[in-house]
PDB file of C-alpha atoms in Angstrom:
ATOM      1  CA  MET A  12      47.670  -1.664 -14.811  1.00 47.00           C
ATOM      2  CA  GLY A  13      46.373   0.378 -11.945  1.00 51.00           C
ATOM      3  CA  HIS A  14      45.850  -0.297  -8.310  1.00 55.00           C
ATOM      4  CA  PRO A  15      44.956  -3.972  -7.567  1.00 54.00           C
ATOM      5  CA  ARG A  16      41.764  -2.933  -5.776  1.00 55.00           C
ATOM      6  CA  LEU A  17      40.462  -1.150  -8.853  1.00 56.00           C
ATOM      7  CA  ARG A  18      40.690  -3.983 -11.371  1.00 57.00           C
ATOM      8  CA  ARG A  19      37.419  -5.321 -12.693  1.00 62.00           C
ATOM      9  CA  GLY A  20      36.341  -8.825 -11.803  1.00 59.00           C
ATOM     10  CA  GLN A  21      38.526  -8.995  -8.703  1.00 59.00           C
ATOM     11  CA  GLU A  22      37.354  -9.346  -5.136  1.00 62.00           C
ATOM     12  CA  VAL A  23      37.571  -6.048  -3.278  1.00 61.00           C
ATOM     13  CA  ASN A  24      38.226  -5.940   0.451  1.00 74.00           C
ATOM     14  CA  GLY A  25      36.688  -3.181   2.498  1.00 88.00           C
ATOM     15  CA  ARG A  26      33.410  -1.572   3.396  1.00 91.00           C
ATOM     16  CA  LYS A  27      30.923   0.792   1.764  1.00 90.00           C
ATOM     17  CA  ARG A  28      29.101   3.298   3.903  1.00 92.00           C
ATOM     18  CA  PHE A  29      25.694   4.697   3.048  1.00 90.00           C
ATOM     19  CA  VAL A  30      24.735   7.758   5.051  1.00 91.00           C
ATOM     20  CA  VAL A  31      21.213   9.212   5.168  1.00 90.00           C
ATOM     21  CA  THR A  32      20.774  12.742   6.516  1.00 90.00           C
ATOM     22  CA  ASP A  33      17.941  15.232   6.624  1.00 87.00           C
ATOM     23  CA  THR A  34      18.057  18.555   4.766  1.00 86.00           C
ATOM     24  CA  LEU A  35      19.864  20.167   7.707  1.00 91.00           C
ATOM     25  CA  GLY A  36      22.597  17.543   7.535  1.00 90.00           C
ATOM     26  CA  LEU A  37      21.527  15.773  10.731  1.00 92.00           C
ATOM     27  CA  LEU A  38      22.264  12.068  10.736  1.00 92.00           C
ATOM     28  CA  ILE A  39      19.298   9.732  10.279  1.00 91.00           C
ATOM     29  CA  SER A  40      20.914   6.421   9.348  1.00 90.00           C
ATOM     30  CA  VAL A  41      24.258   4.803   8.526  1.00 93.00           C
ATOM     31  CA  THR A  42      24.416   1.467   6.730  1.00 92.00           C
ATOM     32  CA  VAL A  43      27.762  -0.319   6.414  1.00 93.00           C
ATOM     33  CA  LEU A  44      28.046  -3.147   3.878  1.00 92.00           C
ATOM     34  CA  ALA A  45      30.787  -5.188   2.250  1.00 92.00           C
ATOM     35  CA  ALA A  46      32.574  -3.532  -0.670  1.00 88.00           C
ATOM     36  CA  SER A  47      31.266  -6.237  -2.994  1.00 86.00           C
ATOM     37  CA  TRP A  48      27.735  -4.765  -2.850  1.00 86.00           C
ATOM     38  CA  GLN A  49      26.592  -2.622  -5.779  1.00 83.00           C
ATOM     39  CA  ASP A  50      25.921   1.025  -4.891  1.00 83.00           C
ATOM     40  CA  ARG A  51      22.276   0.847  -5.956  1.00 81.00           C
ATOM     41  CA  ASP A  52      21.617  -2.214  -3.789  1.00 83.00           C
ATOM     42  CA  GLY A  53      23.300  -0.651  -0.781  1.00 86.00           C
ATOM     43  CA  ALA A  54      21.392   2.585  -1.207  1.00 85.00           C
ATOM     44  CA  ARG A  55      18.148   0.626  -1.434  1.00 85.00           C
ATOM     45  CA  THR A  56      18.976  -1.164   1.833  1.00 87.00           C
ATOM     46  CA  ALA A  57      19.754   2.159   3.519  1.00 87.00           C
ATOM     47  CA  LEU A  58      16.537   3.768   2.274  1.00 85.00           C
ATOM     48  CA  LEU A  59      14.378   0.823   3.302  1.00 85.00           C
ATOM     49  CA  SER A  60      15.797   0.919   6.819  1.00 86.00           C
ATOM     50  CA  VAL A  61      14.906   4.616   7.050  1.00 88.00           C
ATOM     51  CA  TYR A  62      11.392   4.093   5.633  1.00 84.00           C
ATOM     52  CA  LEU A  63      10.648   1.841   8.595  1.00 85.00           C
ATOM     53  CA  PHE A  64      11.083   4.684  11.096  1.00 84.00           C
ATOM     54  CA  THR A  65      10.390   7.977   9.386  1.00 82.00           C
ATOM     55  CA  PRO A  66       8.495   9.239   6.339  1.00 80.00           C
ATOM     56  CA  ILE A  67      10.663  10.485   3.475  1.00 79.00           C
ATOM     57  CA  ARG A  68       9.395  13.012   0.964  1.00 79.00           C
ATOM     58  CA  PHE A  69      12.502  13.697  -1.131  1.00 80.00           C
ATOM     59  CA  VAL A  70      15.598  11.696  -1.998  1.00 80.00           C
ATOM     60  CA  PHE A  71      18.673  13.456  -3.371  1.00 82.00           C
ATOM     61  CA  ALA A  72      21.297  11.170  -4.900  1.00 80.00           C
ATOM     62  CA  ASP A  73      23.924  11.498  -7.587  1.00 79.00           C
ATOM     63  CA  GLN A  74      23.632   9.939 -11.031  1.00 79.00           C
ATOM     64  CA  GLY A  75      25.396   6.726 -10.006  1.00 73.00           C
ATOM     65  CA  PHE A  76      22.284   5.615  -8.150  1.00 74.00           C
ATOM     66  CA  ALA A  77      19.943   5.787 -11.162  1.00 70.00           C
ATOM     67  CA  GLY A  78      17.880   2.902 -12.448  1.00 70.00           C
ATOM     68  CA  ARG A  79      16.266   0.485 -10.030  1.00 70.00           C
ATOM     69  CA  LEU A  80      16.857   2.834  -7.087  1.00 72.00           C
ATOM     70  CA  LEU A  81      14.485   5.382  -8.599  1.00 68.00           C
ATOM     71  CA  ASP A  82      11.760   2.751  -8.791  1.00 70.00           C
ATOM     72  CA  CYS A  83      12.469   1.681  -5.208  1.00 68.00           C
ATOM     73  CA  ALA A  84      12.351   5.252  -3.908  1.00 66.00           C
ATOM     74  CA  ALA A  85       9.042   5.883  -5.659  1.00 67.00           C
ATOM     75  CA  ALA A  86       7.397   2.790  -4.162  1.00 66.00           C
ATOM     76  CA  PRO A  87       9.439   1.320  -1.262  1.00 55.00           C
ATOM     77  CA  TRP A  88       6.854  -1.304  -0.314  1.00 53.00           C
ATOM     78  CA  THR A  89       7.134  -3.211  -3.610  1.00 50.00           C
TER      79      THR A  89
END
């Protein structure tokens, strides 16, 4: 049946970490959220916290962050 943490519809204990770096790999922001958050929502929270302090021209993310995150990255103030 798989590992108990990986079953769908079950509560997952733990934390998700969203790290934002610049193109040199220097740390800009770290956002730590509960594991129950969706990846797209956590990434949006991390990006919005960075937008408050520094302008961002490019966002590189893997395919798992598609959808609403692309709209958020294009227009963070909406």
